[in-house]
Coordinates of C-alpha atoms and ligand atoms in Angstrom, one line a residue:
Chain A
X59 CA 18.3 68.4 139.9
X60 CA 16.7 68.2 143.6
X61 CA 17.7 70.3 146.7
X62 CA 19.2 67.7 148.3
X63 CA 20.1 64.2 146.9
X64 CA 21.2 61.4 149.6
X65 CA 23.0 58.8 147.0
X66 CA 23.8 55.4 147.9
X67 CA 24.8 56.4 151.3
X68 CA 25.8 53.6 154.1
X69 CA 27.1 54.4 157.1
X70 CA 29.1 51.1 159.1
X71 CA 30.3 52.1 162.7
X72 CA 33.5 50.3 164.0
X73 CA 35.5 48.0 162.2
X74 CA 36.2 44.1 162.2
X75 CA 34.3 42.2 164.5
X76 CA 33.4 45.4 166.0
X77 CA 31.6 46.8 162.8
X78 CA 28.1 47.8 163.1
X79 CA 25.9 49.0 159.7
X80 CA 24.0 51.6 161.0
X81 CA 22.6 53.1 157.0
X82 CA 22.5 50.9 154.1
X83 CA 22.5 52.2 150.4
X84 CA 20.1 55.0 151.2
X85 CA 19.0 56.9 148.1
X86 CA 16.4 59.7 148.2
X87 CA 16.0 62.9 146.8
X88 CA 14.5 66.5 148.6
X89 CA 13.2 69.4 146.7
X90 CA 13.2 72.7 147.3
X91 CA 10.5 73.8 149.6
X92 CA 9.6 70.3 150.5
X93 CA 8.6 68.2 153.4
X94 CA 10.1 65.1 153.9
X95 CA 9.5 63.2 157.0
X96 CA 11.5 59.9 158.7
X97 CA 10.4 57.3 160.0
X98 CA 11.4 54.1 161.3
X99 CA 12.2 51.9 164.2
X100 CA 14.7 52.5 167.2
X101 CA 18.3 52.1 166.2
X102 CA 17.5 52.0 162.3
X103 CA 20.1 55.0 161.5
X104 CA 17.7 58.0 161.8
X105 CA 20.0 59.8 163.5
X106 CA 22.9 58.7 161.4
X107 CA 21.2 59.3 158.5
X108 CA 20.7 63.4 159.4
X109 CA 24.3 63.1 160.8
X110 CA 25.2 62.7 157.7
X111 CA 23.5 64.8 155.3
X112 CA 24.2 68.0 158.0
X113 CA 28.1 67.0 156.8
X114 CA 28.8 66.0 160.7
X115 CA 29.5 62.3 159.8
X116 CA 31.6 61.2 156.9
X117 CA 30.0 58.0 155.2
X118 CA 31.3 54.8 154.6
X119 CA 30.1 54.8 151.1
X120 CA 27.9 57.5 149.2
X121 CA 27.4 60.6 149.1
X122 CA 25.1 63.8 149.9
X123 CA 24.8 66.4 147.5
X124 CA 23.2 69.5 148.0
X125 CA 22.5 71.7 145.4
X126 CA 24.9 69.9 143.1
X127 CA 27.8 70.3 145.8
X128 CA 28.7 67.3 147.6
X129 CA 28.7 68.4 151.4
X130 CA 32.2 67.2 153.0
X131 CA 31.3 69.7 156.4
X132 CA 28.0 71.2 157.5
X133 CA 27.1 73.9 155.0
X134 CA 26.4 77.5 156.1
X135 CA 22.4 77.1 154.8
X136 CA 22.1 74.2 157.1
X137 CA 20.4 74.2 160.8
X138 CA 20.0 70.8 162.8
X139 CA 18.1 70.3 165.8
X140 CA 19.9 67.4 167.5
X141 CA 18.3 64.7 169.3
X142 CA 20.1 65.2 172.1
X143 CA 18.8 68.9 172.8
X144 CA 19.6 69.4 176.5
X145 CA 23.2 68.4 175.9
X146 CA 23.0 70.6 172.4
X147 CA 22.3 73.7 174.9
X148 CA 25.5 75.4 176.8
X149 CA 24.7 75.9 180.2
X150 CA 27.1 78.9 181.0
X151 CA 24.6 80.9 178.3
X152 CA 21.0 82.0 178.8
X153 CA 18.5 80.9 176.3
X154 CA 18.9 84.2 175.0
X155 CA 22.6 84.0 174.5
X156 CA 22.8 80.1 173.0
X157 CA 19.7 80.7 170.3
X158 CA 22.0 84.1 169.5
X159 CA 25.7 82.1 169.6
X160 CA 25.0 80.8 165.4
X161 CA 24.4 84.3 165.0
X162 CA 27.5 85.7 166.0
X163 CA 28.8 84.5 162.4
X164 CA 26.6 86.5 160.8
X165 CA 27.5 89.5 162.2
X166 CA 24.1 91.0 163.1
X167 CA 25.2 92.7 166.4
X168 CA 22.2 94.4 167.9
X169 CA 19.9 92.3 165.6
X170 CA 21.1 89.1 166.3
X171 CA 19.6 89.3 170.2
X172 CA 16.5 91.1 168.8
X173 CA 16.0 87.6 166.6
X174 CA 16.9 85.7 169.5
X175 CA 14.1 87.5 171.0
X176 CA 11.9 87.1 168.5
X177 CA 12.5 83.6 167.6
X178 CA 12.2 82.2 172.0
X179 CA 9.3 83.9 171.5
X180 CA 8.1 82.1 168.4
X181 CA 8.5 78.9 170.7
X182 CA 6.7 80.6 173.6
X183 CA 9.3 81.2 175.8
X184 CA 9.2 84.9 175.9
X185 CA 9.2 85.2 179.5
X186 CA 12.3 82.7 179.9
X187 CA 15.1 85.0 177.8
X188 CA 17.3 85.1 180.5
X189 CA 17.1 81.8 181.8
X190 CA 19.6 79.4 181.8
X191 CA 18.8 75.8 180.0
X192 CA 19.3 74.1 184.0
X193 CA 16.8 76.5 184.9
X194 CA 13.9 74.9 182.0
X195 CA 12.1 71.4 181.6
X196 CA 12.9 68.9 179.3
X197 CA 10.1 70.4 177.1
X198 CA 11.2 73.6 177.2
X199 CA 15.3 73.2 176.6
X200 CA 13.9 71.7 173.1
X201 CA 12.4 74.5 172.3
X202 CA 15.1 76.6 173.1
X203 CA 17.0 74.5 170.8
X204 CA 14.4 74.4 168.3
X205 CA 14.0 78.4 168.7
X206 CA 18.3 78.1 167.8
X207 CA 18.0 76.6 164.2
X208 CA 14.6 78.8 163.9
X209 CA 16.7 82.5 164.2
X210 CA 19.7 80.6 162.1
X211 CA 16.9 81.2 159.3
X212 CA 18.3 78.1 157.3
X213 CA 17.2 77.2 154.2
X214 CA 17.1 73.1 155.1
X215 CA 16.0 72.5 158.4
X216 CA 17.3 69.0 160.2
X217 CA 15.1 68.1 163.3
X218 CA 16.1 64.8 164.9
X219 CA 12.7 64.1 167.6
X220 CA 12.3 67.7 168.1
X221 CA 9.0 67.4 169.8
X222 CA 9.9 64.3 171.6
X223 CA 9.5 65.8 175.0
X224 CA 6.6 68.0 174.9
X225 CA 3.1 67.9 175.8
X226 CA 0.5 67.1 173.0
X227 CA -0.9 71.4 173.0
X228 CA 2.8 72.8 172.4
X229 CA 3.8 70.0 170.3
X230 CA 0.9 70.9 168.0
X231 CA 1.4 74.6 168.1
X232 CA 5.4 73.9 167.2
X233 CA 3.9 71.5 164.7
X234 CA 2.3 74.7 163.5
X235 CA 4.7 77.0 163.8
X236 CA 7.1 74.7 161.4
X237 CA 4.6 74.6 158.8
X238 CA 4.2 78.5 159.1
X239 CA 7.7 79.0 158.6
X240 CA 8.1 76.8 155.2
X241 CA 4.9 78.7 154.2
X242 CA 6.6 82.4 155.2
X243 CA 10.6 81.5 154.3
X244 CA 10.0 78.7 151.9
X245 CA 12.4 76.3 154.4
X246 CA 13.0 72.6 153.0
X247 CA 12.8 70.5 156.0
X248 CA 14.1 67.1 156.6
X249 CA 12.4 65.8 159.8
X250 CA 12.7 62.6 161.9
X251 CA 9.9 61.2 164.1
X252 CA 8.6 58.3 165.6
X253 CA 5.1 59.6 165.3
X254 CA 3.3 58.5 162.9
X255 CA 0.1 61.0 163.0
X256 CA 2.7 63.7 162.8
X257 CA 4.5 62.3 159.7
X258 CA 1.3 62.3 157.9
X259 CA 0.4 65.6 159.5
X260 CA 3.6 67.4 158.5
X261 CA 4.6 65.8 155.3
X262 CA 4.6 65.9 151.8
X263 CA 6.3 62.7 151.7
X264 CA 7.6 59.9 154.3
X265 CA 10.4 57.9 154.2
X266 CA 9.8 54.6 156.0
X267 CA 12.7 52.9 156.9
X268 CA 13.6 49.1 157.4
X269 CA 14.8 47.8 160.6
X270 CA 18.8 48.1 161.1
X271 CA 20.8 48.7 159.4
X272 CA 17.9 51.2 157.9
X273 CA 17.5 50.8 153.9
X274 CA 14.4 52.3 152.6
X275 CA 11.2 50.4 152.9
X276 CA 8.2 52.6 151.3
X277 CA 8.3 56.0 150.3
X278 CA 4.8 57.4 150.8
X279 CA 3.2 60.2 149.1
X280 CA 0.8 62.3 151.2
X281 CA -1.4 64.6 149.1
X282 CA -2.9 65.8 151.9
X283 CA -4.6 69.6 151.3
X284 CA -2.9 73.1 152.6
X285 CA -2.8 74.3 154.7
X286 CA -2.7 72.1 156.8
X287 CA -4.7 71.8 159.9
X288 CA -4.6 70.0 163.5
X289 CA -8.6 69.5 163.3
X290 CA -9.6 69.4 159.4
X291 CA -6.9 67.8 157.8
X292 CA -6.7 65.3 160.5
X293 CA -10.8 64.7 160.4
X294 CA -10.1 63.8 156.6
X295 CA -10.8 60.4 155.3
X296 CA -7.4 60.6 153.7
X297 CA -5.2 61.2 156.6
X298 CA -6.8 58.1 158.2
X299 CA -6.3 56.2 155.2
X300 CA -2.7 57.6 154.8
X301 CA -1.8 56.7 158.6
X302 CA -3.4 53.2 158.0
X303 CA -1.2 52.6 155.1
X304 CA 1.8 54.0 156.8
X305 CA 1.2 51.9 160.3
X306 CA 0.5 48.6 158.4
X307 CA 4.3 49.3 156.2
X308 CA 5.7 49.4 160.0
X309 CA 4.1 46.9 161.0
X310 CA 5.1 44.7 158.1
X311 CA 8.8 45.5 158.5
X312 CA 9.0 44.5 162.6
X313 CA 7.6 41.3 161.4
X314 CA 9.5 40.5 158.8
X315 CA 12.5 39.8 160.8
X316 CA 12.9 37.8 164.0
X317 CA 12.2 39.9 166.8
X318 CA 14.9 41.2 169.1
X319 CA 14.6 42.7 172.3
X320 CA 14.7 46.5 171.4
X321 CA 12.4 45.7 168.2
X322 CA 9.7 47.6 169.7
X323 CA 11.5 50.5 170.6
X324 CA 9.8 53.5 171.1
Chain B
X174 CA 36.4 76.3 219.0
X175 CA 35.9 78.5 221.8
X176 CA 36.0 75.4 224.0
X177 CA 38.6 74.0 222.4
X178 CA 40.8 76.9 223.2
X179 CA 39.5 77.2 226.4
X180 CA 40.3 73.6 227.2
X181 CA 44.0 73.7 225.4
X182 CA 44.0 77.2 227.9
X183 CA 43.6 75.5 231.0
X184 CA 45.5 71.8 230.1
X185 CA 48.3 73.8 229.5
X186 CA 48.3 76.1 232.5
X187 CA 47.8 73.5 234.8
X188 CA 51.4 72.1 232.9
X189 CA 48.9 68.7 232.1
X190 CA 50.9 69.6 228.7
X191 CA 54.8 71.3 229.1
X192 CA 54.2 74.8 228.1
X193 CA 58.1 74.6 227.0
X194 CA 56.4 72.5 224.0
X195 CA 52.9 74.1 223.9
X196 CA 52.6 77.7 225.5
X197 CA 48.5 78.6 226.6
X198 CA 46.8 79.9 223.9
X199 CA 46.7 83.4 225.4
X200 CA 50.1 83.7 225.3
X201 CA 50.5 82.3 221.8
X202 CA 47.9 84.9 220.6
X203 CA 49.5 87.8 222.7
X204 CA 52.8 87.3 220.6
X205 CA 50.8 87.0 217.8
X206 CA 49.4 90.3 218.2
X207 CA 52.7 92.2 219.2
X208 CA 54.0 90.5 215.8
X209 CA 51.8 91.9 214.0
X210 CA 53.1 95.4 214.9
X211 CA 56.5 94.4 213.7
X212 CA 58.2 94.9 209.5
X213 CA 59.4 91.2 209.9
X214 CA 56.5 89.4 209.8
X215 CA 55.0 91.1 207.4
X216 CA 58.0 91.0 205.2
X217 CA 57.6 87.3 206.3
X218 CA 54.5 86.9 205.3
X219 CA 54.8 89.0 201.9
X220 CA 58.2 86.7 201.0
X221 CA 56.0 83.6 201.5
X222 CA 53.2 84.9 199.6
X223 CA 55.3 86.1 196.4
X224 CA 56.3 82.6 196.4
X225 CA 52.8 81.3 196.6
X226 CA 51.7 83.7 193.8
X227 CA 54.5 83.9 191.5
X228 CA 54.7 79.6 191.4
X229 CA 50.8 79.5 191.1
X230 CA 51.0 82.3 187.5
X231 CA 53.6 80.2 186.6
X232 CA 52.6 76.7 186.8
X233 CA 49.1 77.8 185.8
X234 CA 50.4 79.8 182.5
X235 CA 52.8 76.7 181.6
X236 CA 50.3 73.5 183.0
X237 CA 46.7 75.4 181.2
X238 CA 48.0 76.0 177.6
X239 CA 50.1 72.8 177.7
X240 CA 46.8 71.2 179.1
X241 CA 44.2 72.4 176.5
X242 CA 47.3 71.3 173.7
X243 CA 47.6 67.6 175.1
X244 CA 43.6 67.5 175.8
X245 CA 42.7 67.7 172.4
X246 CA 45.0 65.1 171.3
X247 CA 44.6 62.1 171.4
X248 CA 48.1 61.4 170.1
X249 CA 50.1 63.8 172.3
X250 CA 48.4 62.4 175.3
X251 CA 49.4 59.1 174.6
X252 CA 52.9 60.0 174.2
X253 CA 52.8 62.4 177.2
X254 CA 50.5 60.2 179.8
X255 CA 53.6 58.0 181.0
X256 CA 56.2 61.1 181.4
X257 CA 53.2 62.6 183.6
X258 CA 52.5 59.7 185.2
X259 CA 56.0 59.5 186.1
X260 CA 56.8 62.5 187.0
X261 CA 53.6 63.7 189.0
X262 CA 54.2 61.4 191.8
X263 CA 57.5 62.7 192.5
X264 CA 57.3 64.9 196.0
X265 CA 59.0 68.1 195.0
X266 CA 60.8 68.2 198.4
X267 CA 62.9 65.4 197.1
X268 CA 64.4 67.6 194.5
X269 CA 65.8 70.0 197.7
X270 CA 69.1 68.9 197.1
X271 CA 68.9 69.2 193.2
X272 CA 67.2 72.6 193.4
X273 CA 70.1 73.8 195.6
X274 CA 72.7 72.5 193.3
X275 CA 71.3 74.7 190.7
X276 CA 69.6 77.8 192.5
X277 CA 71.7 77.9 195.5
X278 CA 69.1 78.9 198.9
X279 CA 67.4 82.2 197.1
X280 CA 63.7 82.8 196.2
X281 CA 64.3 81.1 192.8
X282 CA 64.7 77.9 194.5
X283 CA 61.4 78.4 196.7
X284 CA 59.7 79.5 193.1
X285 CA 61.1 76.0 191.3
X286 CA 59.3 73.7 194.1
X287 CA 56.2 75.6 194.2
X288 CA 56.1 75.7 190.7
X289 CA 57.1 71.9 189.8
X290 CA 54.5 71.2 192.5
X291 CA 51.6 73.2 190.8
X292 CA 52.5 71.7 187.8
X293 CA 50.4 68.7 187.7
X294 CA 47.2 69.4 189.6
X295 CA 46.9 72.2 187.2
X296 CA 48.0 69.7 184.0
X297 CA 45.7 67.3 184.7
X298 CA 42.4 68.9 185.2
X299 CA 43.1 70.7 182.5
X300 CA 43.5 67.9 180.5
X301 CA 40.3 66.2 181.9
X302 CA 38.3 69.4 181.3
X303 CA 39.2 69.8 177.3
X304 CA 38.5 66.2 176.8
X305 CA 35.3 66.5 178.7
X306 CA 34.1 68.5 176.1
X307 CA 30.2 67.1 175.2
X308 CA 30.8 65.5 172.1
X309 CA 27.2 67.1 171.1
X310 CA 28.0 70.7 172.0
X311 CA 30.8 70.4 170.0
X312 CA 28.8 69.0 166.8
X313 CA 26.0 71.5 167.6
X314 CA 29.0 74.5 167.1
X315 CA 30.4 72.2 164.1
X316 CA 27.1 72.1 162.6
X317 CA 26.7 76.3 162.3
X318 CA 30.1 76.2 160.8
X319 CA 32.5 77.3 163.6
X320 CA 36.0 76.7 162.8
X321 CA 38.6 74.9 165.1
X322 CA 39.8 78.0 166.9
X323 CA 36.1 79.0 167.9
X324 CA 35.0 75.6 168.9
X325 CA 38.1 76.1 171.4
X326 CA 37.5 79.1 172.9
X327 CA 33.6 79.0 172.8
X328 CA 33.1 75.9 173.6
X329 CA 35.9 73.3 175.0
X330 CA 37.4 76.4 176.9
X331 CA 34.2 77.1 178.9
X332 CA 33.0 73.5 179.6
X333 CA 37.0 73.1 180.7
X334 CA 37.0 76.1 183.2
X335 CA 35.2 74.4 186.3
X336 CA 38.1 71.8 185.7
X337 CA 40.6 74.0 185.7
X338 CA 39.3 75.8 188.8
X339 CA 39.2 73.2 191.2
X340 CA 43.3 72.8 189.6
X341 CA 43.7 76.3 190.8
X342 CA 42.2 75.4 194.4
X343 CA 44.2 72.4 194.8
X344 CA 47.7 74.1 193.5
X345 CA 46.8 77.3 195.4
X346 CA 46.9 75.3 199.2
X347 CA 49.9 73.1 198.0
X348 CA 51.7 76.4 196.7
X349 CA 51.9 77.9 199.7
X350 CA 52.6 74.3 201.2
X351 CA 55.8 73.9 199.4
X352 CA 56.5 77.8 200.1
X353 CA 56.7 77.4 203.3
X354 CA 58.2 73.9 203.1
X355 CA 60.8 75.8 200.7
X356 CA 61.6 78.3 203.4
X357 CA 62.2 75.9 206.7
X358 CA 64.4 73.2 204.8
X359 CA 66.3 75.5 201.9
X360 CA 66.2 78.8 204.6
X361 CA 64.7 81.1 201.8
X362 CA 62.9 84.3 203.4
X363 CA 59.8 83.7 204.7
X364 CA 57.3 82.8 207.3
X365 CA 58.8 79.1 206.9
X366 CA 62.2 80.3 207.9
X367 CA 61.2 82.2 211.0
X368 CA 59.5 79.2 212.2
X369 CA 62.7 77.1 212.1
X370 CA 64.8 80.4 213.6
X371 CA 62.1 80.7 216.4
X372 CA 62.6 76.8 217.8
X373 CA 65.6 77.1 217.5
X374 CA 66.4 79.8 219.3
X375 CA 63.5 78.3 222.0
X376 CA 61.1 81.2 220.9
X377 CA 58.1 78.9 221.2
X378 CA 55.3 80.9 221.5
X379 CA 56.4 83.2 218.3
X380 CA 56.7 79.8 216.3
X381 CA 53.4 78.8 217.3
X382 CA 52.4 82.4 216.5
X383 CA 53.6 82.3 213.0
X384 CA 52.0 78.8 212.4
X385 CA 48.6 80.4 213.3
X386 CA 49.8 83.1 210.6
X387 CA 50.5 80.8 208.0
X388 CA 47.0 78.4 208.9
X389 CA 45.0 81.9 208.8
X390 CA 46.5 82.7 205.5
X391 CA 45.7 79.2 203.7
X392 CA 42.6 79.3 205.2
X393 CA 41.5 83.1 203.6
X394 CA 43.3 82.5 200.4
X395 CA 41.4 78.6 200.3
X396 CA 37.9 80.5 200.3
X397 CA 39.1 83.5 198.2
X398 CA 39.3 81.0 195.6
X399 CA 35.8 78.8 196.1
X400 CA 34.1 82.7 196.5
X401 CA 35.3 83.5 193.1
X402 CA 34.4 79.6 192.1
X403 CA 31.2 80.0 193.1
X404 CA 30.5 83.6 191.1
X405 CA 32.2 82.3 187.5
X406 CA 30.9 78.6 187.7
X407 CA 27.3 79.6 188.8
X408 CA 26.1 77.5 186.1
X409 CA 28.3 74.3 186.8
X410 CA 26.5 71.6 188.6
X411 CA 28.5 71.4 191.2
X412 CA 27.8 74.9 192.1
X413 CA 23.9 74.3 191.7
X414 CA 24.2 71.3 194.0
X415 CA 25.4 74.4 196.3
X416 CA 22.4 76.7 195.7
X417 CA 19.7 73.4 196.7
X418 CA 21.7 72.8 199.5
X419 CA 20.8 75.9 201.3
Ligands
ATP663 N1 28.9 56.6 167.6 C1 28.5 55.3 167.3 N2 29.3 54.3 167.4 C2 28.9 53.0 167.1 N3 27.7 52.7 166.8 C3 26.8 53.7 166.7 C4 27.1 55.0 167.0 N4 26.0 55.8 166.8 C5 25.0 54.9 166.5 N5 25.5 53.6 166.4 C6 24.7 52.4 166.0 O1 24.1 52.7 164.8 C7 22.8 52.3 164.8 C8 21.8 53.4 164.4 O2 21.9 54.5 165.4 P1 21.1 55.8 165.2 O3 21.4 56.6 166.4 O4 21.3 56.4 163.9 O5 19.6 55.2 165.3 P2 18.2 56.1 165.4 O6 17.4 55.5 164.3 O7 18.5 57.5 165.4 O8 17.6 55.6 166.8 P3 16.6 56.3 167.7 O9 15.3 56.3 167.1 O10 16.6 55.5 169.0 O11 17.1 57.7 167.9 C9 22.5 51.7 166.1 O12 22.5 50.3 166.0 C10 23.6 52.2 167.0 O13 24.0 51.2 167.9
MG664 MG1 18.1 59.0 166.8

């Protein structure tokens, strides 16, 4: 039995006329410990798909099981780092007070701020405890939120786009500092992206998906060597071949169907 | 302002304007100033105030609880919109005669008006603010497993309060409004009354005098309220706009 099994699952939006399939008979399964990356166009369910399995959004049809218990509302061991990051962030709290407010459950008192602490650190923003999210960038309010599900200390991490707004030096530190973390706490991370060199980078599997409504296209293997590194591992003749193979699958699947407007996304 | 008055000083001395109907400033603020050595108008003034603040903690603990209830749902606001709708538009003066009926001319009657006239300001912001909650704030609490009860006070409650503020603003100036309006057409104590007893009685410069009184006292207790806007709300937008401004 795997970590996390996604089974079937289709997601439709609306009704009627209205109705709009966002997932289509997804199946996949995550281990424990593992990396599993997404990747597909704009609009193919990504986000749905993570809405899902963190128990936020009931499916049309399938299910998510996690650890042999199907998840009906987001489970305590689960952290998700929402696309939407800036509007994810409360503005009355500090940075310091909204990475500690999942904490409060866990009644840490005293050591909940000090993790807080610890964990805005983690994401550089040491100096900016005791700002308030209107008082960061872009950049920086995703790492606030990122440094959130970080101190949660989950045991599956959900990132939707984490590192979608951040320059290419911290988004290869955070890159980093995510594969650290599996190595130190042993997370299992589920993890959306657009970028291909980072789904081969971060990965011990991808999950391309079709155009919508997503259904899996290719599920690709990377048996890339740890640890991993931003220079080696992406100097290796593997990676390139990896991100060839994975580009060409993408490339395949926007041409297979006619092409719409938004086709090319982001 | 200083010109103004100076002008208004010298129309009205010169008669350009009856000083039967409007007395030279001076004059107005001389009886001003002798009132304020007098028990009546600040017995006045502390009648019309009660008012003001016993209808605003009223209206506000009935229209804020009722508000966060409606607010987050979607059924009860459906069945409540029209009766709101239908009632909010009604001018509380027109229940004068009503009120009478039932109160007779005391400070209950003052108390019903202000608070019927609170009432909705109050209602609907609070209404706007709890269903103004971001729908992704409140996933992002959902998703580290608050419960319903948290997600209201930590997180709808909060993102409601700049709502309900500006309620509080907009009852607090038609509360002492309808105060005053209570006390010149009912006669319940208060600076309202005194007005009506001083024109009558062809006391024109005291009733000027207490109209300063009363446009002084909306005027403190108006930025009383956007000072202590301005400390809780620092993080709202519209109190950041503020800050750039200056
Ligand atoms: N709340 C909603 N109501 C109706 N339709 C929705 C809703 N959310 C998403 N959709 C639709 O479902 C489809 C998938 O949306 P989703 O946000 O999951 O895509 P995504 O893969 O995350 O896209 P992106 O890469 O742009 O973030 C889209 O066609 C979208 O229009
Ligand atoms: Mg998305």
């Amino acid at each position: 039995m795997s970590l996390l099994e996604v089974h079937e699952l289709s997601k439709v939006y609306g009704e009627g006329a209205a109705a709009t399939p966002a997932i289509s008979e997804l199946t996949f399964a995550v281990e424990e410990r593992e990396f599993v990356c997404v990747i597909g166009p704009s609009g193919c369910g990504k986000t749905t798909l993570l809405r899902c399995v963190a128990g936020l959004l009931a499916p049309t049809a399938g299910s998510v099981v996690l650890r042999g218990k199907r998840v009906a509302r987001p489970p305590d061991e689960m952290a998700l780092v929402f696309q939407e990051y800036n509007r994810s962030l409360f503005p009355w709290m500090t940075a310091r007070q909204n990475v500690a407010f999942p904490l409060r459950r866990k009644r840490l008192g005293k050591q909940g701020a000090a993790r807080a602490e610890t964990a805005l650190d983690e994401v550089g923003l040491g100096r900016f405890v005791d700002h308030y999210p209107w008082q960061l960038s872009g950049g920086m309010q995703q790492r606030v939120a990122i440094a959130r599900a970080l101190a949660y200390q989950p045991s599956v991490l959900l990132m939707d786009e984490p590192f979608a707004s951040v320059d290419a030096q911290t988004r290869a530190d955070l890159e980093d500092l995510i594969l650290q973390l599996r190595q130190r706490f042993g997370v299992t991370v589920v993890f959306v992206t657009h970028d291909i060199d980072e789904a081969v980078y971060l990965g011990d599997r991808i999950v391309v998906l079709t155009r919508a409504p997503g259904r899996i296209r290719e599920t690709v293997l990377v048996g890339l060597p740890e640890p991993r590194d931003q220079i080696e591992t992406k100097a290796l003749a593997e990676f390139t071949r990896l991100r060839t193979h994975v580009n060409r699958v993408i490339k395949q699947e926007a041409a297979r169907q006619p092409a719409s407007p938004d086709a090319q996304g982001s | 302002m200083l010109a103004a008055l100076s002008v208004l000083e010298s129309v009205t001395r010169t008669e350009l304007i009856s000083s039967r109907h409007f007395p030279p400033p001076t004059k107005i603020f001389s009886t001003l100033a002798r009132e304020l050595g007098s028990a009546t108008l600040w017995s006045d003034l502390a009648n019309t105030l009660g008012g003001w603040a016993l209808g605003l903690a009223l209206a506000f603990a009935i229209a804020v609880p009722l508000g966060i209830v409606v607010g987050s749902s979607a059924l009860l606001h459906r069945l409540l919109a029209l009766p709101i709708e239908f009632l909010r538009p009604i001018p509380s003066v027109a229940l004068v005669p009503l009120v009478v009926l039932v109160y007779g001319t005391g400070f209950q009657s003052k108390l019903f008006l202000v608070v019927f006239a609170c009432l909705w300001p109050l209602l609907i912001q609070t209404i706007y603010g709890v269903q103004d909650t971001d729908p992704v704030a409140m996933d992002t609490a959902r998703s580290f497993g608050l419960g319903r009860t948290e997600r209201l006070v930590l997180v709808t409650l909060p993102g409601a309060v700049p709502y309900i503020a500006t309620g509080l603003r907009i009852s607090s100036s038609v509360a002492l409004m309808l105060a005053v309006t209570a006390e010149l057409v009912i006669g319940s104590a208060g600076l309202g009354r005194s007005i009506n007893l001083a024109g009558e009685g062809g006391a024109v410069e005291l009733m000027y005098a207490l109209i300063v009184v009363i446009g002084v006292t909306g005027w403190a207790l108006n930025s009383v309220f956007a000072r202590i806007e301005r400390r809780v709300l620092h993080w709202h937008v519209s109190v950041r706009r503020l800050e750039h401004a200056r």
